[in-house]
Short mmCIF file of C-alpha atoms in Angstrom, two decimals:
data_model
loop_
_atom_site.label_atom_id
_atom_site.label_comp_id
_atom_site.label_asym_id
_atom_site.label_seq_id
_atom_site.Cartn_x
_atom_site.Cartn_y
_atom_site.Cartn_z
CA MET W 1 0.00 0.00 0.00
CA ARG W 2 1.21 3.49 -0.80
CA ALA W 3 0.35 6.72 1.02
CA GLY W 4 -2.51 8.54 -0.65
CA GLU W 5 -3.86 5.42 -2.36
CA ARG W 6 -7.63 5.61 -2.81
CA ILE W 7 -9.30 2.42 -1.52
CA HIS W 8 -13.01 1.58 -1.41
CA LEU W 9 -13.95 -1.16 1.08
CA ILE W 10 -17.15 -3.08 0.38
CA GLY W 11 -18.60 -4.50 3.61
CA ILE W 12 -16.96 -1.84 5.75
CA ALA W 13 -19.42 -2.17 8.65
CA GLY W 14 -18.19 -5.62 9.74
CA SER W 15 -15.90 -6.01 12.74
CA GLY W 16 -12.75 -6.91 10.82
CA ALA W 17 -13.36 -4.64 7.85
CA ALA W 18 -14.11 -1.62 10.06
CA GLY W 19 -10.89 -2.16 11.98
CA MET W 20 -8.98 -2.52 8.73
CA ALA W 21 -10.39 0.78 7.51
CA LEU W 22 -9.00 2.49 10.61
CA LEU W 23 -5.54 0.95 10.08
CA LEU W 24 -5.53 1.97 6.41
CA HIS W 25 -6.56 5.49 7.37
CA HIS W 26 -3.71 5.73 9.88
CA ALA W 27 -1.30 4.34 7.27
CA GLY W 28 -2.12 7.19 4.90
CA ALA W 29 -4.65 5.65 2.53
CA ARG W 30 -7.73 7.55 1.44
CA ILE W 31 -10.31 5.05 2.55
CA ASP W 32 -14.09 4.93 2.40
CA GLY W 33 -16.57 2.11 2.12
CA CYS W 34 -20.12 0.91 1.88
CA ASP W 35 -22.30 -1.76 3.44
CA ALA W 36 -25.86 -2.96 3.23
CA ASP W 37 -26.05 -3.05 7.03
CA THR W 38 -25.17 0.37 8.42
CA PRO W 39 -24.69 1.68 10.98
CA SER W 40 -23.22 -1.19 12.97
CA PRO W 41 -21.56 -1.47 16.41
CA TYR W 42 -18.22 -1.05 14.57
CA THR W 43 -18.91 2.12 12.56
CA PRO W 44 -18.80 4.85 15.28
CA PRO W 45 -14.95 4.79 15.36
CA LEU W 46 -14.99 5.28 11.57
CA ASP W 47 -17.28 8.27 11.92
CA ALA W 48 -14.97 9.72 14.58
CA ALA W 49 -11.98 9.29 12.25
CA GLY W 50 -13.78 11.03 9.38
CA ILE W 51 -14.00 7.84 7.27
CA ARG W 52 -17.05 7.96 5.01
CA VAL W 53 -19.42 5.01 5.43
CA ILE W 54 -22.07 4.76 2.70
CA SER W 55 -25.28 2.79 3.17
CA GLY W 56 -26.05 0.43 0.28
CA HIS W 57 -24.15 -0.52 -2.86
CA ASP W 58 -23.69 1.48 -6.07
CA PRO W 59 -21.07 1.30 -8.87
CA ALA W 60 -20.80 5.09 -8.57
CA HIS W 61 -18.85 4.51 -5.35
CA LEU W 62 -15.86 3.45 -7.46
CA ALA W 63 -15.20 6.84 -9.04
CA GLY W 64 -11.52 7.72 -8.60
CA VAL W 65 -10.70 4.48 -6.76
CA ASP W 66 -7.28 2.81 -7.13
CA ARG W 67 -8.18 -0.50 -5.47
CA VAL W 68 -11.28 -2.23 -4.18
CA ALA W 69 -11.17 -4.19 -0.92
CA ILE W 70 -13.90 -6.61 0.09
CA THR W 71 -14.95 -8.65 3.07
CA PRO W 72 -14.41 -12.32 2.14
CA ALA W 73 -18.12 -13.14 2.39
CA LEU W 74 -18.62 -11.19 -0.84
CA ARG W 75 -16.71 -13.84 -2.76
CA ALA W 76 -20.01 -15.72 -2.68
CA ASN W 77 -21.76 -12.77 -4.36
CA PRO W 78 -19.74 -12.08 -7.54
CA ASP W 79 -22.74 -10.43 -9.21
CA LEU W 80 -22.81 -7.53 -6.75
CA PRO W 81 -23.04 -4.44 -9.02
CA GLU W 82 -19.94 -2.81 -7.53
CA LEU W 83 -17.86 -5.95 -8.09
CA VAL W 84 -19.11 -6.27 -11.65
CA ALA W 85 -18.21 -2.63 -12.28
CA ALA W 86 -14.78 -3.05 -10.66
CA ARG W 87 -13.93 -6.00 -12.89
CA ALA W 88 -15.16 -4.14 -15.97
CA ALA W 89 -12.95 -1.17 -15.07
CA GLY W 90 -9.92 -3.39 -14.48
CA LEU W 91 -9.66 -2.33 -10.82
CA PRO W 92 -7.72 -4.68 -8.52
CA VAL W 93 -10.07 -6.41 -6.05
CA VAL W 94 -8.53 -7.87 -2.87
CA THR W 95 -9.78 -8.95 0.54
CA TRP W 96 -9.17 -6.69 3.49
CA GLN W 97 -7.02 -9.49 4.93
CA ALA W 98 -4.65 -9.13 1.96
CA LEU W 99 -4.24 -5.44 2.78
CA LEU W 100 -3.66 -6.27 6.44
CA GLY W 101 -0.90 -8.63 5.33
CA GLU W 102 0.69 -5.79 3.36
CA LEU W 103 0.69 -3.54 6.43
CA MET W 104 2.18 -6.30 8.60
CA ALA W 105 5.00 -6.81 6.09
CA ALA W 106 6.08 -3.15 6.19
CA LYS W 107 9.71 -2.51 7.13
CA GLY W 108 10.44 -2.47 10.85
CA HIS W 109 7.47 -4.56 11.98
CA ILE W 110 7.73 -7.81 13.92
CA GLY W 111 4.85 -9.85 12.50
CA LEU W 112 2.82 -11.75 15.11
CA ALA W 113 -0.37 -13.79 14.77
CA VAL W 114 -2.71 -15.84 16.93
CA THR W 115 -4.75 -18.56 15.27
CA GLY W 116 -6.62 -21.71 16.26
CA THR W 117 -10.19 -22.94 16.38
CA HIS W 118 -10.96 -21.33 19.75
CA GLY W 119 -9.55 -18.54 21.90
CA LYS W 120 -8.04 -16.43 19.12
CA SER W 121 -9.72 -13.14 19.99
CA THR W 122 -9.08 -13.27 23.73
CA THR W 123 -5.46 -14.35 23.30
CA THR W 124 -4.78 -11.70 20.65
CA ALA W 125 -6.38 -8.95 22.72
CA LEU W 126 -4.50 -10.07 25.84
CA LEU W 127 -1.14 -10.22 24.05
CA GLY W 128 -1.78 -6.78 22.60
CA HIS W 129 -2.61 -5.43 26.05
CA LEU W 130 0.54 -6.99 27.54
CA LEU W 131 2.74 -5.47 24.85
CA GLU W 132 1.04 -2.12 25.38
CA SER W 133 1.67 -2.42 29.13
CA ALA W 134 5.35 -3.08 28.36
CA ASP W 135 5.55 0.20 26.36
CA MET W 136 6.10 -1.64 23.06
CA ASP W 137 3.28 0.36 21.43
CA PRO W 138 1.98 -2.49 19.25
CA THR W 139 -0.40 -2.34 16.33
CA VAL W 140 -3.13 -4.92 16.95
CA GLU W 141 -6.07 -6.25 14.93
CA VAL W 142 -8.67 -8.40 16.71
CA GLY W 143 -11.94 -9.96 15.57
CA ALA W 144 -13.75 -8.45 18.55
CA PHE W 145 -14.45 -4.99 19.92
CA ILE W 146 -11.94 -4.05 22.61
CA PRO W 147 -13.51 -1.53 25.01
CA ALA W 148 -10.14 -0.19 26.16
CA TRP W 149 -9.28 0.73 22.55
CA GLY W 150 -12.74 1.81 21.48
CA ALA W 151 -12.41 -0.29 18.32
CA THR W 152 -11.37 -3.71 17.03
CA VAL W 153 -7.85 -2.41 16.37
CA ARG W 154 -5.07 -0.51 18.10
CA GLN W 155 -2.78 1.66 16.00
CA GLY W 156 0.74 1.76 17.38
CA ALA W 157 4.13 3.11 16.36
CA GLY W 158 6.19 0.25 17.79
CA ALA W 159 7.65 -2.80 16.08
CA PRO W 160 5.10 -5.49 17.08
CA PHE W 161 2.30 -5.92 14.52
CA LEU W 162 -0.18 -8.45 15.90
CA VAL W 163 -3.21 -9.91 14.12
CA GLU W 164 -5.88 -12.49 14.79
CA GLY W 165 -5.50 -15.16 12.10
CA ASP W 166 -8.87 -16.47 10.96
CA GLU W 167 -8.63 -19.89 9.34
CA PHE W 168 -12.03 -19.70 7.62
CA GLY W 169 -11.58 -19.33 3.87
CA ASP W 170 -7.81 -19.59 4.43
CA ASN W 171 -7.91 -15.89 5.31
CA PHE W 172 -4.84 -16.24 7.54
CA LEU W 173 -2.65 -17.26 4.59
CA ASN W 174 -2.37 -13.53 3.86
CA TYR W 175 -0.17 -13.17 6.96
CA HIS W 176 3.46 -14.19 7.31
CA PRO W 177 4.34 -13.59 10.95
CA ALA W 178 7.66 -14.45 12.53
CA GLY W 179 5.90 -15.38 15.76
CA ALA W 180 2.65 -17.34 15.92
CA ILE W 181 0.42 -18.91 18.57
CA VAL W 182 -1.80 -21.86 17.61
CA THR W 183 -4.26 -22.18 20.48
CA ASN W 184 -5.85 -25.45 19.31
CA VAL W 185 -6.95 -27.25 16.14
CA GLU W 186 -10.40 -28.80 15.74
CA MET W 187 -12.86 -29.35 12.93
CA ASP W 188 -15.08 -26.31 12.33
CA HIS W 189 -16.55 -24.32 9.43
CA PRO W 190 -18.06 -27.32 7.64
CA ASP W 191 -19.19 -24.99 4.85
CA TYR W 192 -15.52 -24.54 3.94
CA PHE W 193 -13.50 -27.43 5.41
CA ALA W 194 -14.49 -30.94 4.41
CA ASP W 195 -13.05 -32.53 7.55
CA ARG W 196 -10.36 -32.24 10.25
CA GLU W 197 -7.69 -33.22 7.74
CA ALA W 198 -8.57 -30.21 5.61
CA VAL W 199 -8.21 -27.95 8.67
CA LEU W 200 -4.78 -29.44 9.39
CA VAL W 201 -3.68 -28.91 5.78
CA SER W 202 -4.64 -25.25 6.03
CA MET W 203 -2.90 -24.81 9.39
CA GLU W 204 0.25 -26.43 8.01
CA ARG W 205 0.25 -24.03 5.05
CA PHE W 206 -0.03 -21.13 7.47
CA VAL W 207 2.91 -22.28 9.61
CA ARG W 208 5.09 -23.08 6.60
CA GLY W 209 4.33 -19.61 5.27
CA MET W 210 5.63 -17.84 8.36
CA GLY W 211 8.25 -15.16 7.93
CA GLU W 212 11.46 -14.65 9.88
CA ASP W 213 12.76 -12.01 12.26
CA ALA W 214 16.10 -12.00 14.05
CA ARG W 215 14.45 -10.34 17.05
CA LEU W 216 12.60 -13.62 17.63
CA GLY W 217 15.52 -15.82 16.66
CA GLY W 218 14.00 -16.53 13.25
CA ARG W 219 10.61 -18.20 13.55
CA LEU W 220 8.76 -19.01 16.78
CA LEU W 221 5.66 -21.21 17.06
CA LEU W 222 3.77 -21.70 20.32
CA THR W 223 1.27 -24.57 20.54
CA SER W 224 -0.86 -26.16 23.24
CA ALA W 225 0.78 -29.38 24.44
CA ALA W 226 -2.50 -30.90 25.64
CA ASP W 227 -4.42 -30.28 22.42
CA SER W 228 -4.42 -33.32 20.13
CA GLY W 229 -5.03 -31.19 17.05
CA SER W 230 -2.04 -28.97 17.74
CA GLN W 231 0.15 -32.01 18.21
CA ALA W 232 -1.15 -33.50 14.95
CA LEU W 233 -0.14 -30.23 13.31
CA LEU W 234 3.40 -30.51 14.69
CA GLU W 235 3.70 -34.05 13.33
CA ARG W 236 3.18 -32.61 9.85
CA LEU W 237 5.96 -30.03 10.15
CA GLY W 238 8.95 -32.20 9.28
CA GLY W 239 11.77 -30.07 7.94
CA TRP W 240 10.23 -26.83 9.20
CA GLU W 241 12.95 -24.47 10.43
CA GLY W 242 11.99 -22.62 13.55
CA ARG W 243 11.59 -22.89 17.29
CA ILE W 244 8.59 -24.71 18.74
CA VAL W 245 7.44 -24.15 22.32
CA ARG W 246 4.64 -26.34 23.69
CA TYR W 247 2.72 -24.67 26.48
CA GLY W 248 0.12 -25.77 29.01
CA PRO W 249 -0.18 -29.14 30.79
CA GLY W 250 2.59 -31.45 29.63
CA GLY W 251 4.45 -28.67 27.85
CA LYS W 252 7.75 -26.91 28.33
CA VAL W 253 5.95 -23.85 29.69
CA GLU W 254 3.16 -24.66 32.15
CA ALA W 255 1.35 -22.61 34.78
CA GLN W 256 1.87 -23.98 38.28
CA ASP W 257 -0.07 -23.63 41.53
CA VAL W 258 -3.23 -22.73 39.63
CA ALA W 259 -6.08 -21.65 41.89
CA TYR W 260 -9.54 -20.54 40.78
CA ALA W 261 -11.43 -18.16 43.00
CA GLY W 262 -14.37 -15.93 42.27
CA GLY W 263 -14.11 -14.59 38.77
CA GLY W 264 -10.43 -15.21 38.09
CA ALA W 265 -7.38 -17.39 38.53
CA SER W 266 -3.96 -17.13 40.15
CA PHE W 267 -0.92 -19.10 39.05
CA THR W 268 2.87 -19.12 38.86
CA LEU W 269 4.76 -18.95 35.56
CA PHE W 270 8.50 -18.32 35.02
CA GLU W 271 8.74 -18.16 38.83
CA GLN W 272 6.51 -15.07 38.79
CA SER W 273 3.11 -14.86 40.46
CA PHE W 274 0.22 -13.87 38.20
CA TYR W 275 -3.45 -13.13 38.62
CA SER W 276 -5.89 -13.23 35.71
CA PRO W 277 -9.32 -11.60 36.01
CA LEU W 278 -10.66 -14.10 33.46
CA ALA W 279 -12.42 -17.25 34.66
CA GLY W 280 -11.84 -20.76 33.42
CA GLU W 281 -9.10 -23.24 32.68
CA HIS W 282 -9.09 -22.25 29.01
CA ASN W 283 -8.22 -18.68 29.94
CA VAL W 284 -5.21 -19.83 31.98
CA LEU W 285 -4.01 -21.50 28.78
CA ASN W 286 -4.68 -18.31 26.78
CA ALA W 287 -2.76 -16.27 29.36
CA THR W 288 0.15 -18.74 29.34
CA ALA W 289 0.49 -18.40 25.57
CA ALA W 290 0.27 -14.60 25.59
CA LEU W 291 2.71 -14.22 28.50
CA THR W 292 5.21 -16.57 26.85
CA MET W 293 5.17 -14.65 23.57
CA ALA W 294 5.44 -11.29 25.35
CA ARG W 295 8.40 -12.58 27.36
CA GLU W 296 10.09 -13.76 24.15
CA LEU W 297 9.76 -10.18 22.88
CA GLY W 298 11.58 -8.90 25.95
CA ALA W 299 8.76 -7.75 28.23
CA PRO W 300 9.76 -7.79 31.95
CA LEU W 301 7.86 -10.29 34.10
CA ASP W 302 6.76 -7.77 36.73
CA VAL W 303 5.30 -5.56 34.00
CA LEU W 304 3.52 -8.57 32.51
CA ALA W 305 2.04 -9.45 35.90
CA GLU W 306 0.53 -5.99 36.20
CA GLY W 307 -0.61 -6.10 32.58
CA LEU W 308 -2.44 -9.40 33.05
CA ARG W 309 -4.09 -8.17 36.25
CA THR W 310 -5.49 -5.10 34.44
CA PHE W 311 -6.74 -6.84 31.29
CA GLY W 312 -10.35 -5.83 30.73
CA GLY W 313 -11.27 -8.57 28.28
CA ALA W 314 -12.64 -8.51 24.75
CA GLY W 315 -16.14 -7.65 23.68
CA ARG W 316 -18.61 -10.56 23.61
CA ARG W 317 -16.16 -12.85 25.42
CA MET W 318 -17.96 -13.46 28.73
CA GLU W 319 -18.82 -9.77 28.67
CA LEU W 320 -20.90 -8.50 31.58
CA ILE W 321 -23.99 -6.80 30.15
CA ALA W 322 -26.19 -6.32 33.22
CA ASP W 323 -26.05 -6.65 36.98
CA THR W 324 -29.51 -5.46 37.93
CA ALA W 325 -32.07 -6.45 40.56
CA GLY W 326 -29.95 -9.37 41.67
CA VAL W 327 -29.67 -10.86 38.16
CA ILE W 328 -26.47 -10.89 36.14
CA VAL W 329 -26.37 -11.24 32.35
CA TYR W 330 -23.28 -12.11 30.30
CA ASP W 331 -22.84 -12.23 26.54
CA ASP W 332 -20.41 -14.51 24.69
CA TYR W 333 -19.53 -15.25 21.07
CA GLY W 334 -19.18 -19.00 21.64
CA HIS W 335 -20.77 -21.09 18.90
CA HIS W 336 -18.75 -24.35 18.80
CA PRO W 337 -19.45 -27.13 21.35
CA THR W 338 -15.93 -26.92 22.78
CA GLU W 339 -16.42 -23.18 23.34
CA VAL W 340 -19.87 -23.67 24.86
CA ARG W 341 -18.59 -26.28 27.31
CA ALA W 342 -15.55 -24.22 28.36
CA THR W 343 -17.50 -20.98 28.70
CA LEU W 344 -20.24 -22.57 30.78
CA ALA W 345 -17.63 -24.15 33.05
CA ALA W 346 -15.99 -20.75 33.51
CA MET W 347 -19.37 -19.15 34.15
CA ARG W 348 -20.20 -21.76 36.78
CA GLN W 349 -16.92 -20.82 38.47
CA LYS W 350 -18.00 -17.17 38.43
CA VAL W 351 -21.56 -17.57 39.67
CA GLY W 352 -21.25 -20.46 42.12
CA ASN W 353 -24.62 -21.90 43.12
CA ARG W 354 -26.79 -19.34 41.34
CA ARG W 355 -29.37 -20.74 38.96
CA LEU W 356 -27.59 -20.51 35.61
CA TRP W 357 -29.43 -19.99 32.33
CA ALA W 358 -27.71 -20.83 29.05
CA VAL W 359 -29.41 -19.10 26.12
CA PHE W 360 -27.82 -20.37 22.92
CA GLU W 361 -28.34 -19.34 19.32
CA PRO W 362 -26.83 -22.07 17.11
CA HIS W 363 -24.78 -20.63 14.26
CA MET W 364 -25.42 -22.34 10.90
CA TYR W 365 -27.43 -25.46 10.21
CA SER W 366 -24.37 -27.29 8.88
CA ARG W 367 -22.39 -26.74 12.09
CA THR W 368 -25.35 -27.69 14.28
CA ALA W 369 -25.95 -30.92 12.37
CA LEU W 370 -22.26 -31.86 12.30
CA PHE W 371 -21.79 -31.35 16.05
CA MET W 372 -25.22 -32.44 17.30
CA ASP W 373 -23.79 -35.12 19.62
CA GLU W 374 -21.11 -32.78 20.99
CA PHE W 375 -23.62 -29.97 21.58
CA ALA W 376 -25.89 -32.44 23.38
CA GLN W 377 -23.17 -32.92 26.02
CA ALA W 378 -21.92 -29.31 26.24
CA PHE W 379 -24.58 -27.78 28.54
CA THR W 380 -24.19 -29.83 31.71
CA ASP W 381 -23.10 -26.82 33.81
CA ALA W 382 -26.39 -25.01 33.13
CA ASP W 383 -29.63 -25.32 35.09
CA GLU W 384 -31.94 -23.99 32.36
CA VAL W 385 -31.19 -24.06 28.62
CA VAL W 386 -33.02 -22.13 25.92
CA ILE W 387 -32.15 -22.87 22.29
CA VAL W 388 -32.93 -20.01 19.92
CA ASP W 389 -33.77 -20.52 16.25
CA ILE W 390 -30.68 -21.39 14.21
CA PHE W 391 -28.91 -18.42 12.61
CA ALA W 392 -28.41 -19.49 8.99
CA SER W 393 -25.47 -17.19 8.15
CA ARG W 394 -23.76 -18.67 5.08
CA ASP W 395 -26.18 -21.64 4.89
CA THR W 396 -28.32 -19.93 2.27
CA ASP W 397 -29.21 -23.14 0.46
CA ALA W 398 -32.42 -24.61 1.88
CA SER W 399 -31.06 -28.12 1.31
CA LEU W 400 -28.53 -27.53 4.11
CA ARG W 401 -31.27 -26.97 6.68
CA SER W 402 -31.39 -30.56 7.86
CA THR W 403 -31.87 -29.89 11.58
CA SER W 404 -33.59 -27.43 13.91
CA ALA W 405 -33.46 -25.73 17.29
CA GLU W 406 -36.13 -28.18 18.45
CA ALA W 407 -33.94 -31.15 17.51
CA LEU W 408 -30.97 -29.71 19.41
CA ALA W 409 -33.08 -28.92 22.47
CA ASP W 410 -34.39 -32.47 22.49
CA ALA W 411 -30.87 -33.92 22.15
CA ILE W 412 -29.56 -31.84 25.06
CA GLU W 413 -32.41 -32.80 27.38
CA ARG W 414 -32.20 -36.50 26.49
CA THR W 415 -28.40 -36.70 26.74
CA SER W 416 -27.65 -34.38 29.64
CA ALA W 417 -30.90 -34.34 31.62
CA VAL W 418 -30.81 -30.54 31.70
CA SER W 419 -34.11 -28.68 31.43
CA THR W 420 -34.06 -27.47 27.80
CA MET W 421 -36.57 -25.84 25.46
CA ALA W 422 -36.62 -24.36 21.98
CA GLY W 423 -37.26 -20.66 22.50
CA GLY W 424 -38.18 -19.43 19.04
CA ASP W 425 -36.67 -16.35 17.46
CA VAL W 426 -34.53 -13.77 19.25
CA ASP W 427 -37.46 -11.63 20.42
CA THR W 428 -39.53 -14.59 21.60
CA ALA W 429 -36.61 -16.13 23.49
CA THR W 430 -35.82 -12.80 25.16
CA ALA W 431 -39.41 -12.43 26.31
CA TYR W 432 -39.53 -16.00 27.63
CA VAL W 433 -36.35 -15.68 29.71
CA ALA W 434 -37.38 -12.26 31.04
CA GLU W 435 -40.74 -13.67 32.14
CA HIS W 436 -39.09 -16.53 34.03
CA LEU W 437 -36.13 -14.83 35.72
CA ARG W 438 -35.86 -14.83 39.49
CA PRO W 439 -33.64 -12.68 41.73
CA GLY W 440 -30.26 -14.37 42.07
CA ASP W 441 -30.29 -15.87 38.56
CA ALA W 442 -27.34 -15.68 36.17
CA VAL W 443 -27.78 -15.69 32.40
CA LEU W 444 -25.15 -16.57 29.81
CA VAL W 445 -26.17 -15.72 26.24
CA MET W 446 -24.07 -17.38 23.53
CA GLY W 447 -23.94 -17.23 19.75
CA ALA W 448 -22.31 -15.62 16.74
CA GLY W 449 -25.42 -14.27 15.03
CA LYS W 450 -28.03 -11.98 16.61
CA SER W 451 -27.83 -13.44 20.11
CA TYR W 452 -26.24 -10.25 21.47
CA GLN W 453 -29.70 -8.69 21.07
CA ILE W 454 -31.02 -11.13 23.67
CA ALA W 455 -28.49 -9.96 26.26
CA GLN W 456 -29.33 -6.34 25.53
CA GLY W 457 -33.07 -7.12 25.64
CA LEU W 458 -32.73 -8.77 29.04
CA LYS W 459 -30.80 -5.78 30.32
CA ALA W 460 -33.58 -3.47 29.18
CA ALA W 461 -36.23 -5.70 30.76
CA LEU W 462 -34.39 -5.78 34.09
CA GLU W 463 -33.91 -2.02 34.08
CA ALA W 464 -37.64 -1.65 33.39
CA GLY W 465 -38.39 -3.68 36.52
CA VAL W 466 -39.54 -6.96 34.99
CA LEU W 467 -38.90 -8.82 38.25
CA THR W 468 -41.41 -6.66 40.11
CA GLN W 469 -44.12 -6.77 37.44
CA SER W 470 -46.98 -9.23 37.15
CA ARG W 471 -45.75 -11.88 34.72
CA SER W 472 -48.03 -14.13 32.73
CA PHE W 473 -45.74 -17.14 32.66
CA GLY W 474 -45.16 -17.31 36.41
CA GLU W 475 -42.33 -19.40 37.84
CA PRO W 476 -40.58 -21.93 35.55
#
């Protein structure tokens, strides 16, 4: 990318694309964009930066443009008028991830990436926060809103350039970091990957495509020692030149004296005491990976301890939405059975003996059908489960809709003996839970579609005094 280059970003209102627009703006590009869904939770920072966001699509948006950037989902819509016009005009069309890879590769940067099936956003955000705490002034891109940064990105002037590497669509192959964390490897995204082997092939391509940097001793790969998928990945890396550090239980770097209390965890690592405000065993693993990478970059341990203690978390990752009238409501992006199980376990740690509701919006029919048995066993830490209608997302073909929320609810109740019901659409599910809440309850809303609206709806209902009103449903 060159300073002054005119770039039009189609799909600019999405979390990743909006963050990319901010980074391009800071890098000197003349950036604007359009989206069919504006405004979004990610567009206010663009407005504040003076980046024009246009509602809707029109070939006229391309006047004077040097390059067109797109969100990868648009590859499934090649007949979009703007894309047709761009091709006719001979304009280069690239994904925003390709542009992010260009920025990472700029002279002076130390390229860093976090990938894996689960935990990418939290680990990336935490590592970025640690490097910021150590005065390394990193540039960071995350697939989640970070309240402390007011955006999904942080623009820095230091050497570290850290990105979240999304494996879907092989998007992460645009990045060539010298240092990488692979949190875990499981089958996911059945609309793109045929099976676990296909995921491993993609992960191997990513690792073999890593760059080098003398400041990290060449190449550095951190992987979870206890994760079978990560170890299967390492078995494929014969002849790969670089350092490999296995972390977590059974690894070279492992947290010791781990104790869970209240909402967080304390542990010892590198003979330094740490406290993490994040609940759950999985977050101790995420912290171990981030602390190890930050230490490799030269961050002092005492600074890292303070940085971890002050980490505020990432948006929609066990995010507290309401604490009203004795009821607490959390929102989480979890949509894979492994994520659901780990997040519910962490939430149980947080809330103790409170009655815990799990309100889950399955994401994609294909994923729900593929993991039906795993989902059926993932809700055992909940007392009440509500399954919202499946969010179709990329499953636009009606032939893919081979299951339902009702089928998943039935499977959970039969397998796990947890009270479970199909709650209907987002509005209906919100109304049902609000009608049945009692003081002292805790609610965890999960999903990658519109489920965040349920958490916000419950907050509004609690603030309006739903617990003190006459309710038609009565006690559950």
